Amino acid sequence: MNKFTTALSVLAIGVASSSAQATKTSAAAQDQSFNQAKNVQPQQVSGFYLGAAIGTNRLTQIRDTDLPAIDRIDRSISSSTKTSFELFGGYQFNRIIAVELAYADFGKLNYGNELQFTTLPNEYSPSAFTTQANIGYTFTSGLRPFALIGLSMLDLNPGDKSSNEQKKEPTALRTGAGIEYAPAALHGLSFIASYSNDWYKIDYKQVPPRTILSSNSYSDLGMLRRFNIGASYKF
């Protein structure tokens, strides 16, 4: 009986020890999970942000259809592709809406040898100051598909101002779309790819009047199109 009693005592002590060790292990695992949960930063959605982008762009102009056919042989012309730079900042109110201010420098855009029988300047150095809405949805993964709509104040800065005079600087309609990725682990840093267009109408008049065109004033439609990649930081 003594041996049997001793064996039962040893078995009971072993079970109790194993149970205590399992309880300690479970508690330690729970503490570790709790500490990890405390260290995980919540996704930052709203706030002010600043960013910069680099991209490629082209300028396309459609000649005034009111001009006689002989004066608009170049009905639609596009410049070479150049590099553009943009600085932007804004405030995101929630997962859906943000408002932005942006300044873009489009570089020197040249029509090359495309121009014939026209007084259009061969080269432009456009810049734009834009107020726009950024409308999309921020998913918990950090992905945000979005659309852009706004107004741009353009300065086309034509290279040849002696034979053409802009009646005023055009206001453009900004439209676009893109995607943003802002992983929570990077604490406010996000990466952006977007495509946008600035649509405008520009009024010209020849100074002094010349005989190249039968009309001394005309209006062309233009589009500055651009593909951007960039990054921003939300405070």
Backbone as JSON, one array per atom type, in Angstrom:
{
  "sequence": "MNKFTTALSVLAIGVASSSAQATKTSAAAQDQSFNQAKNVQPQQVSGFYLGAAIGTNRLTQIRDTDLPAIDRIDRSISSSTKTSFELFGGYQFNRIIAVELAYADFGKLNYGNELQFTTLPNEYSPSAFTTQANIGYTFTSGLRPFALIGLSMLDLNPGDKSSNEQKKEPTALRTGAGIEYAPAALHGLSFIASYSNDWYKIDYKQVPPRTILSSNSYSDLGMLRRFNIGASYKF",
  "N": [[0.84, -1.21, 0.0], [2.01, 1.14, 0.74], [3.8, 1.62, -1.34], [1.99, 1.97, -3.44], [0.57, 4.18, -2.61], [2.61, 6.04, -2.56], [3.22, 6.18, -5.3], [0.85, 7.25, -6.32], [0.96, 9.76, -5.12], [3.23, 10.89, -6.3], [2.35, 10.96, -8.95], [0.2, 12.76, -8.73], [1.55, 15.06, -7.95], [3.03, 15.51, -10.26], [1.03, 15.99, -12.2], [-0.1, 18.31, -11.14], [2.09, 20.03, -11.32], [2.49, 20.12, -14.09], [0.09, 21.29, -14.88], [0.3, 23.8, -13.66], [2.5, 24.83, -15.05], [1.49, 24.92, -17.65], [-0.5, 26.81, -17.25], [1.06, 29.08, -16.67], [2.43, 29.35, -19.12], [0.28, 29.89, -20.87], [-0.63, 32.3, -19.78], [1.63, 33.88, -20.22], [1.66, 33.91, -22.99], [-0.71, 35.27, -23.5], [-0.09, 37.74, -22.37], [1.98, 38.53, -24.07], [0.61, 38.73, -26.52], [-1.11, 40.79, -25.84], [0.67, 42.89, -25.4], [1.78, 43.1, -27.97], [-0.5, 43.9, -29.35], [-0.87, 46.41, -28.19], [1.34, 47.72, -29.23], [0.82, 47.94, -31.94], [0.1, 50.36, -34.27], [-2.82, 52.32, -34.86], [-4.52, 52.7, -38.01], [-3.87, 55.65, -39.79], [-6.1, 57.96, -40.86], [-7.5, 60.53, -41.21], [-6.23, 63.93, -41.51], [-3.61, 66.45, -42.03], [-1.53, 66.6, -44.96], [1.52, 66.43, -46.9], [3.19, 66.35, -50.06], [5.13, 65.14, -52.9], [5.68, 64.74, -56.43], [6.74, 63.12, -59.46], [6.64, 63.02, -63.01], [5.49, 62.2, -66.38], [4.51, 64.14, -69.24], [2.31, 65.54, -71.79], [1.35, 67.98, -74.25], [-1.56, 68.72, -75.95], [-3.24, 70.28, -78.62], [-6.24, 71.39, -80.12], [-7.25, 72.76, -83.1], [-9.1, 75.79, -83.71], [-12.32, 75.32, -84.83], [-13.75, 77.18, -86.18], [-12.04, 78.53, -87.78], [-11.0, 79.04, -91.18], [-10.48, 76.21, -93.36], [-7.93, 76.2, -94.55], [-6.46, 77.5, -92.7], [-6.21, 75.83, -90.57], [-4.73, 73.46, -90.95], [-3.2, 71.91, -89.29], [-4.98, 70.28, -87.49], [-5.14, 68.82, -85.09], [-2.62, 68.68, -82.77], [0.25, 67.4, -81.09], [2.62, 67.67, -78.49], [6.08, 66.76, -77.81], [6.96, 64.24, -75.35], [7.58, 65.13, -72.03], [9.27, 65.71, -68.83], [7.58, 66.22, -65.76], [7.05, 68.02, -62.67], [5.64, 68.04, -59.39], [4.31, 69.63, -56.51], [2.33, 69.13, -53.65], [-0.34, 69.51, -51.27], [-2.67, 68.94, -48.59], [-5.81, 68.24, -46.9], [-7.23, 65.45, -45.4], [-10.44, 64.52, -44.68], [-11.95, 62.28, -43.95], [-12.49, 58.76, -44.61], [-13.26, 59.09, -47.23], [-13.26, 61.74, -48.44], [-10.99, 64.31, -49.46], [-9.27, 67.45, -49.68], [-7.17, 69.38, -51.83], [-4.26, 71.39, -52.58], [-2.18, 72.18, -55.29], [0.9, 72.53, -57.06], [2.26, 72.53, -60.25], [4.96, 71.99, -62.49], [5.46, 71.78, -65.84], [7.61, 71.58, -67.53], [9.55, 72.15, -70.61], [7.69, 72.07, -73.45], [7.61, 70.96, -76.72], [6.59, 71.36, -80.1], [8.01, 70.48, -82.23], [8.5, 69.55, -85.61], [5.86, 69.55, -86.36], [4.16, 71.69, -86.85], [2.54, 73.57, -89.35], [1.88, 76.2, -91.63], [0.85, 78.04, -89.67], [0.43, 80.26, -86.89], [0.91, 79.48, -84.35], [2.79, 79.28, -81.32], [5.87, 77.44, -81.17], [6.89, 76.32, -78.9], [6.19, 75.7, -75.45], [6.13, 76.47, -71.94], [4.58, 75.31, -69.6], [2.89, 75.94, -66.44], [1.01, 75.2, -63.48], [-1.39, 76.07, -61.03], [-3.38, 74.47, -58.78], [-6.59, 73.8, -57.38], [-8.22, 71.17, -55.91], [-10.52, 68.39, -55.48], [-10.18, 65.32, -53.81], [-11.52, 62.33, -54.16], [-12.43, 59.27, -52.91], [-11.9, 56.01, -51.5], [-10.62, 54.86, -48.46], [-9.3, 51.87, -47.69], [-9.01, 49.39, -45.05], [-6.64, 48.06, -45.44], [-4.94, 49.96, -46.33], [-4.96, 50.71, -48.97], [-6.12, 53.05, -51.37], [-8.18, 53.82, -53.82], [-8.88, 56.55, -56.01], [-10.51, 59.55, -57.31], [-9.96, 62.61, -59.09], [-11.0, 65.99, -59.18], [-11.12, 69.35, -60.18], [-10.04, 72.83, -60.39], [-7.68, 74.53, -62.4], [-5.31, 77.14, -62.53], [-3.72, 78.21, -65.25], [-0.5, 78.89, -66.62], [0.65, 79.11, -69.63], [2.9, 80.07, -70.87], [4.08, 80.73, -73.59], [6.72, 80.24, -75.98], [7.12, 81.95, -78.18], [6.17, 85.07, -78.26], [5.84, 87.17, -79.92], [4.33, 87.04, -82.27], [1.91, 86.06, -81.43], [-0.61, 86.69, -79.08], [-1.88, 85.97, -75.98], [-5.15, 86.43, -74.88], [-5.92, 86.19, -72.24], [-4.82, 84.42, -69.31], [-5.59, 80.99, -69.34], [-8.21, 79.2, -67.57], [-8.33, 75.95, -66.34], [-10.01, 72.77, -66.42], [-9.5, 70.3, -64.13], [-9.19, 66.85, -64.21], [-8.95, 63.45, -63.1], [-7.51, 60.29, -61.98], [-6.44, 57.74, -59.68], [-4.31, 55.72, -57.53], [-3.58, 55.09, -54.13], [-1.28, 54.0, -51.61], [-0.99, 53.34, -48.29], [0.51, 51.93, -45.9], [-0.11, 50.98, -42.51], [2.09, 50.45, -40.9], [4.06, 52.2, -41.7], [3.48, 54.61, -40.62], [2.06, 57.06, -41.56], [3.31, 57.61, -44.0], [2.85, 57.46, -47.5], [2.36, 56.07, -50.81], [1.89, 57.03, -54.2], [0.23, 56.76, -57.35], [-0.87, 58.28, -60.3], [-3.1, 59.54, -62.89], [-3.78, 62.38, -64.83], [-5.66, 65.1, -66.34], [-5.57, 68.39, -67.67], [-7.94, 70.42, -68.92], [-8.52, 72.97, -71.26], [-9.46, 76.17, -72.74], [-8.09, 78.4, -75.01], [-7.57, 81.75, -75.95], [-6.38, 83.47, -78.75], [-4.77, 86.22, -80.38], [-3.43, 87.73, -83.3], [-0.57, 89.73, -83.29], [1.45, 92.14, -84.73], [-1.52, 92.26, -86.93], [-1.33, 89.63, -89.33], [-0.74, 88.08, -92.53], [-0.7, 85.37, -92.69], [-2.76, 83.93, -91.51], [-6.22, 84.05, -92.25], [-7.88, 85.01, -90.36], [-7.67, 87.19, -87.59], [-7.94, 86.59, -84.93], [-8.49, 83.82, -82.75], [-9.61, 80.75, -81.17], [-8.35, 78.05, -79.42], [-8.64, 74.62, -78.34], [-7.22, 72.92, -75.61], [-5.18, 70.36, -74.0], [-3.48, 69.26, -71.23], [-1.91, 66.44, -70.42], [-0.98, 63.96, -68.03], [1.1, 61.59, -66.32], [1.78, 60.5, -63.1], [4.02, 59.61, -60.42], [4.5, 59.38, -56.93], [5.02, 60.45, -53.49], [3.71, 60.94, -50.17], [3.34, 62.51, -46.95], [1.52, 62.11, -44.02], [0.45, 64.11, -41.35]],
  "CA": [[0.0, 0.0, 0.0], [2.87, 2.32, 0.79], [4.31, 1.89, -2.69], [0.88, 2.46, -4.27], [0.3, 5.55, -2.15], [3.73, 6.89, -3.02], [3.08, 6.37, -6.75], [-0.24, 8.2, -6.53], [1.42, 11.1, -4.71], [4.15, 11.37, -7.35], [1.52, 11.27, -10.13], [-0.56, 13.98, -8.44], [2.49, 16.2, -7.99], [3.38, 15.73, -11.68], [-0.12, 16.61, -12.88], [-0.21, 19.69, -10.64], [3.2, 20.8, -11.87], [2.22, 20.33, -15.52], [-1.02, 22.23, -14.98], [0.81, 25.13, -13.32], [3.37, 25.27, -16.15], [0.61, 25.26, -18.77], [-1.15, 28.08, -16.92], [2.06, 30.14, -16.84], [2.67, 29.51, -20.56], [-0.89, 30.54, -21.44], [-0.64, 33.69, -19.32], [2.7, 34.59, -20.91], [1.24, 34.11, -24.38], [-1.72, 36.32, -23.49], [0.6, 39.02, -22.13], [2.72, 38.87, -25.3], [-0.38, 39.17, -27.5], [-1.61, 42.09, -25.41], [1.73, 43.87, -25.66], [1.85, 43.31, -29.41], [-1.68, 44.68, -29.75], [-0.64, 47.78, -27.78], [2.38, 48.31, -30.07], [0.32, 48.14, -33.3], [-0.49, 51.68, -34.42], [-4.03, 52.33, -35.67], [-4.38, 53.32, -39.32], [-4.11, 57.08, -39.77], [-6.96, 58.29, -42.01], [-7.66, 61.97, -41.36], [-5.08, 64.75, -41.15], [-2.92, 67.2, -43.07], [-0.45, 65.86, -45.62], [2.34, 67.1, -47.9], [3.8, 65.36, -50.93], [5.79, 65.53, -54.14], [5.54, 63.73, -57.47], [7.43, 63.31, -60.73], [5.87, 62.31, -64.02], [5.65, 62.54, -67.79], [3.34, 64.86, -69.7], [2.23, 66.01, -73.17], [0.39, 69.03, -74.54], [-2.28, 68.54, -77.2], [-4.15, 71.38, -78.94], [-7.15, 71.19, -81.25], [-7.44, 74.08, -83.71], [-10.42, 76.38, -83.73], [-13.07, 74.83, -85.99], [-14.3, 78.33, -86.91], [-11.05, 79.0, -88.74], [-11.06, 78.4, -92.5], [-9.71, 74.96, -93.42], [-6.54, 76.45, -94.91], [-5.78, 78.02, -91.52], [-6.12, 74.81, -89.51], [-4.21, 72.2, -91.47], [-2.8, 71.16, -88.09], [-6.23, 70.25, -86.72], [-4.8, 68.33, -83.76], [-1.17, 68.55, -82.68], [0.73, 66.99, -79.77], [4.03, 67.95, -78.24], [6.88, 65.64, -77.34], [6.75, 63.9, -73.94], [8.6, 65.71, -71.16], [9.16, 65.41, -67.41], [6.9, 67.23, -64.94], [7.22, 67.93, -61.22], [4.49, 68.59, -58.67], [4.24, 69.69, -55.06], [0.93, 69.19, -53.27], [-0.68, 69.36, -49.86], [-4.11, 68.97, -48.39], [-6.36, 67.7, -45.66], [-8.19, 64.37, -45.58], [-11.44, 64.63, -43.63], [-12.4, 60.95, -43.54], [-12.03, 57.76, -45.57], [-13.79, 59.35, -48.57], [-13.02, 63.07, -49.03], [-9.84, 65.15, -49.14], [-9.09, 68.61, -50.56], [-5.74, 69.55, -52.09], [-3.67, 72.45, -53.38], [-1.03, 71.59, -55.99], [1.62, 73.35, -58.04], [2.95, 71.64, -61.19], [5.81, 72.54, -63.54], [5.39, 70.78, -66.91], [8.83, 71.6, -68.35], [9.45, 72.75, -71.93], [6.99, 71.19, -74.39], [7.93, 71.44, -78.06], [5.84, 70.7, -81.16], [8.94, 69.96, -83.25], [8.21, 69.91, -86.99], [4.46, 69.26, -86.66], [3.41, 72.88, -87.2], [2.6, 74.06, -90.73], [0.92, 77.25, -91.95], [0.19, 78.45, -88.44], [1.18, 81.2, -86.06], [1.04, 78.93, -83.0], [4.16, 79.12, -80.83], [6.4, 76.08, -81.27], [7.31, 75.82, -77.59], [5.5, 76.2, -74.27], [6.67, 76.04, -70.64], [3.4, 75.51, -68.75], [2.82, 75.65, -65.01], [-0.39, 75.22, -63.05], [-1.75, 76.07, -59.62], [-4.65, 73.74, -58.82], [-7.41, 73.45, -56.22], [-8.94, 69.97, -56.35], [-11.06, 67.43, -54.51], [-9.72, 63.94, -53.93], [-12.67, 61.55, -53.7], [-12.17, 57.84, -53.05], [-12.2, 55.28, -50.27], [-9.44, 54.29, -47.83], [-9.56, 50.56, -47.1], [-8.2, 49.1, -43.86], [-5.33, 47.59, -45.89], [-4.13, 51.11, -46.7], [-5.19, 51.06, -50.37], [-7.14, 54.09, -51.59], [-8.46, 54.29, -55.18], [-9.48, 57.87, -55.89], [-10.71, 60.38, -58.49], [-9.64, 64.02, -58.88], [-11.71, 67.0, -59.97], [-10.79, 70.67, -59.65], [-9.76, 73.91, -61.32], [-6.28, 74.93, -62.48], [-4.92, 78.4, -63.13], [-2.59, 77.85, -66.11], [0.38, 79.82, -67.31], [1.25, 78.3, -70.69], [4.22, 80.64, -71.14], [4.55, 80.39, -74.94], [8.07, 80.69, -76.29], [7.07, 83.02, -79.17], [5.1, 86.01, -77.9], [5.87, 88.3, -80.84], [3.29, 86.92, -83.28], [0.67, 85.65, -80.8], [-0.85, 87.26, -77.76], [-3.01, 85.38, -75.28], [-6.01, 87.46, -74.31], [-5.83, 86.01, -70.8], [-4.38, 83.08, -68.92], [-6.77, 80.13, -69.27], [-8.55, 78.36, -66.42], [-8.5, 74.59, -66.84], [-10.72, 71.77, -65.61], [-8.62, 69.18, -63.78], [-9.81, 65.55, -63.93], [-7.94, 62.42, -62.99], [-7.76, 59.12, -61.15], [-5.2, 57.12, -59.25], [-4.36, 54.82, -56.38], [-2.63, 55.42, -53.05], [-1.07, 52.91, -50.67], [-0.46, 53.89, -47.04], [0.51, 50.9, -44.86], [-0.1, 51.52, -41.15], [3.41, 50.28, -40.31], [4.94, 53.3, -42.09], [3.12, 55.75, -39.78], [1.71, 58.29, -42.27], [3.93, 57.68, -45.32], [2.06, 56.78, -48.52], [2.88, 56.1, -52.18], [0.78, 57.41, -55.07], [0.35, 56.76, -58.81], [-2.1, 58.91, -60.79], [-3.17, 60.09, -64.24], [-4.67, 63.54, -64.78], [-5.77, 65.98, -67.5], [-6.03, 69.76, -67.53], [-8.64, 70.8, -70.14], [-8.66, 74.42, -71.29], [-9.69, 76.88, -74.0], [-7.2, 79.55, -75.02], [-7.89, 82.74, -76.98], [-5.22, 84.11, -79.33], [-4.91, 87.21, -81.45], [-2.16, 88.03, -83.93], [-0.09, 91.1, -83.11], [0.36, 92.84, -85.42], [-2.21, 91.36, -87.87], [-0.48, 89.08, -90.38], [-1.5, 87.49, -93.64], [-0.62, 83.91, -92.66], [-4.11, 83.48, -91.24], [-7.25, 84.98, -92.71], [-8.53, 85.55, -89.17], [-6.68, 87.75, -86.67], [-8.16, 86.06, -83.6], [-9.01, 82.46, -82.79], [-9.61, 80.05, -79.89], [-8.0, 76.64, -79.52], [-8.85, 73.77, -77.18], [-5.97, 72.26, -75.25], [-5.2, 69.37, -72.93], [-2.22, 68.83, -70.64], [-2.14, 65.13, -69.8], [0.19, 63.65, -67.22], [1.14, 60.41, -65.45], [2.62, 60.84, -61.95], [4.26, 58.76, -59.26], [5.01, 60.23, -55.86], [4.85, 60.04, -52.1], [3.26, 62.0, -49.28], [3.41, 62.18, -45.51], [0.36, 62.66, -43.28], [0.83, 64.5, -39.99]],
  "C": [[0.86, 1.25, 0.0], [3.4, 2.66, -0.58], [3.21, 2.48, -3.58], [0.56, 3.91, -3.92], [1.37, 6.5, -2.63], [3.6, 7.19, -4.5], [1.98, 7.37, -7.07], [0.17, 9.62, -6.18], [2.32, 11.71, -5.77], [3.36, 11.78, -8.58], [0.75, 12.57, -9.92], [0.32, 15.21, -8.51], [2.85, 16.54, -9.43], [2.27, 16.42, -12.43], [-0.25, 18.07, -12.46], [0.87, 20.57, -11.23], [2.96, 21.13, -13.35], [1.11, 21.36, -15.72], [-0.56, 23.65, -14.7], [1.68, 25.69, -14.44], [2.54, 25.69, -17.35], [-0.09, 26.59, -18.53], [-0.21, 29.26, -17.1], [2.31, 30.42, -18.31], [1.52, 30.25, -21.23], [-0.94, 32.01, -21.05], [0.43, 34.51, -20.03], [2.33, 34.88, -22.36], [0.2, 35.22, -24.47], [-1.09, 37.69, -23.27], [1.34, 39.48, -23.38], [1.76, 39.39, -26.37], [-0.9, 40.55, -27.15], [-0.59, 43.19, -25.69], [1.88, 44.15, -27.15], [0.69, 44.15, -29.89], [-1.5, 46.15, -29.37], [0.35, 48.48, -28.69], [1.92, 48.56, -31.5], [-0.39, 49.49, -33.38], [-1.78, 51.6, -35.25], [-3.77, 53.04, -36.99], [-4.75, 54.8, -39.24], [-4.88, 57.48, -41.03], [-7.04, 59.79, -42.21], [-6.39, 62.7, -40.96], [-4.53, 65.51, -42.33], [-1.8, 66.35, -43.68], [0.25, 66.75, -46.65], [3.0, 66.05, -48.76], [4.45, 65.97, -52.15], [5.67, 64.39, -55.13], [6.36, 64.13, -58.69], [6.67, 62.51, -61.79], [6.26, 62.69, -65.43], [4.38, 63.21, -68.28], [3.48, 65.26, -71.17], [1.17, 67.09, -73.28], [-0.23, 68.76, -75.9], [-3.22, 69.72, -77.41], [-4.96, 71.04, -80.19], [-7.49, 72.57, -81.8], [-8.89, 74.49, -83.74], [-11.18, 75.96, -84.99], [-13.73, 75.98, -86.77], [-13.3, 78.92, -87.9], [-11.29, 78.34, -90.09], [-10.13, 77.2, -92.55], [-8.24, 75.21, -93.72], [-5.74, 76.94, -93.7], [-5.66, 77.0, -90.4], [-5.76, 73.45, -90.11], [-3.79, 71.3, -90.31], [-4.01, 71.09, -87.15], [-5.99, 69.8, -85.29], [-3.31, 68.06, -83.71], [-0.79, 68.21, -81.25], [2.22, 67.24, -79.66], [4.77, 66.65, -77.94], [6.58, 65.41, -75.85], [7.91, 64.42, -73.1], [8.32, 65.33, -69.7], [8.48, 66.56, -66.67], [7.17, 66.96, -63.46], [6.03, 68.59, -60.54], [4.72, 68.56, -57.17], [2.78, 69.85, -54.68], [0.78, 69.02, -51.76], [-2.18, 69.45, -49.69], [-4.51, 68.45, -47.03], [-7.38, 66.63, -46.01], [-9.14, 64.36, -44.39], [-11.84, 63.26, -43.06], [-11.91, 59.95, -44.59], [-12.39, 58.1, -47.02], [-13.25, 60.65, -49.18], [-11.74, 63.71, -48.5], [-9.84, 66.33, -50.11], [-7.6, 68.92, -50.65], [-5.46, 70.86, -52.8], [-2.41, 71.87, -54.01], [-0.4, 72.62, -56.93], [2.42, 72.4, -58.92], [3.76, 72.45, -62.2], [5.93, 71.47, -64.62], [6.64, 70.75, -67.79], [8.59, 72.28, -69.69], [8.87, 71.74, -72.92], [7.11, 71.77, -75.79], [7.14, 70.65, -79.1], [6.74, 70.17, -82.27], [8.58, 70.47, -84.63], [6.75, 69.7, -87.37], [3.71, 70.48, -87.18], [3.63, 73.29, -88.66], [1.53, 75.12, -90.93], [0.13, 77.7, -90.72], [1.06, 79.45, -87.71], [1.32, 80.7, -84.62], [2.51, 78.92, -82.58], [4.6, 77.66, -80.89], [6.69, 75.48, -79.9], [6.52, 76.49, -76.48], [6.23, 75.69, -73.03], [5.58, 76.19, -69.58], [3.68, 75.26, -67.27], [1.37, 75.82, -64.59], [-0.48, 75.25, -61.53], [-3.18, 75.56, -59.52], [-5.28, 73.61, -57.44], [-8.3, 72.29, -56.63], [-9.47, 69.17, -55.18], [-10.54, 66.05, -54.85], [-10.8, 63.06, -53.3], [-12.4, 60.06, -53.95], [-12.62, 57.1, -51.8], [-10.92, 54.63, -49.76], [-9.8, 52.97, -47.17], [-8.63, 50.34, -45.91], [-6.81, 48.58, -44.23], [-4.39, 48.75, -46.23], [-4.28, 51.52, -48.15], [-6.31, 52.09, -50.48], [-7.25, 54.41, -53.08], [-9.2, 55.62, -55.09], [-9.66, 58.51, -57.27], [-10.41, 61.82, -58.11], [-10.55, 64.89, -59.74], [-11.43, 68.36, -59.33], [-10.57, 71.68, -60.76], [-8.29, 74.3, -61.23], [-6.15, 76.31, -63.1], [-3.63, 78.14, -63.91], [-1.8, 79.07, -66.54], [1.1, 79.01, -68.37], [2.62, 78.79, -71.08], [4.74, 80.26, -72.52], [5.92, 80.99, -75.22], [8.09, 81.86, -77.25], [5.88, 83.92, -78.85], [5.02, 87.18, -78.88], [4.73, 88.25, -81.85], [1.95, 86.49, -82.71], [0.57, 86.29, -79.43], [-2.06, 86.57, -77.15], [-3.85, 86.49, -74.67], [-6.04, 87.38, -72.79], [-5.31, 84.61, -70.52], [-5.6, 82.19, -68.75], [-6.95, 79.46, -67.91], [-8.89, 76.98, -66.95], [-9.33, 73.76, -65.87], [-9.78, 70.6, -65.38], [-9.48, 67.94, -63.51], [-8.7, 64.51, -63.84], [-8.38, 61.27, -62.11], [-6.43, 58.51, -60.75], [-5.43, 56.16, -58.1], [-3.26, 55.2, -55.41], [-2.5, 54.2, -52.15], [-0.37, 53.47, -49.45], [-0.5, 52.81, -45.96], [0.64, 51.51, -43.48], [1.28, 51.45, -40.52], [4.35, 51.42, -40.65], [4.52, 54.63, -41.46], [2.93, 57.05, -40.56], [2.32, 58.43, -43.65], [3.09, 56.89, -46.32], [2.7, 56.97, -49.88], [1.7, 56.23, -53.14], [1.17, 57.25, -56.53], [-0.96, 57.32, -59.35], [-1.95, 59.35, -62.24], [-4.15, 61.24, -64.21], [-4.61, 64.32, -66.09], [-6.17, 67.37, -67.05], [-6.61, 70.19, -68.87], [-8.85, 72.3, -70.14], [-8.99, 74.92, -72.69], [-8.84, 78.14, -73.96], [-7.52, 80.45, -76.21], [-6.6, 83.43, -77.43], [-5.65, 85.27, -80.21], [-3.52, 87.51, -81.99], [-1.8, 89.5, -83.7], [1.29, 91.25, -83.75], [-0.35, 91.87, -86.36], [-1.29, 90.93, -89.0], [-1.35, 88.39, -91.42], [-1.43, 85.96, -93.64], [-2.0, 83.31, -92.42], [-5.09, 84.52, -91.75], [-8.01, 85.6, -91.55], [-7.45, 86.02, -88.19], [-6.88, 87.32, -85.22], [-8.8, 84.68, -83.7], [-8.89, 81.85, -81.4], [-9.32, 78.58, -80.13], [-8.36, 75.91, -78.23], [-7.56, 73.03, -76.88], [-6.15, 71.27, -74.11], [-3.77, 69.07, -72.51], [-2.49, 67.52, -69.92], [-0.84, 64.65, -69.15], [0.01, 62.36, -66.44], [2.17, 60.68, -64.36], [2.86, 59.64, -61.04], [4.87, 59.63, -58.17], [4.79, 59.63, -54.49], [4.37, 61.22, -51.29], [3.39, 61.54, -47.84], [2.27, 62.89, -44.8], [0.75, 62.9, -41.83], [-0.25, 64.12, -38.96]]
}
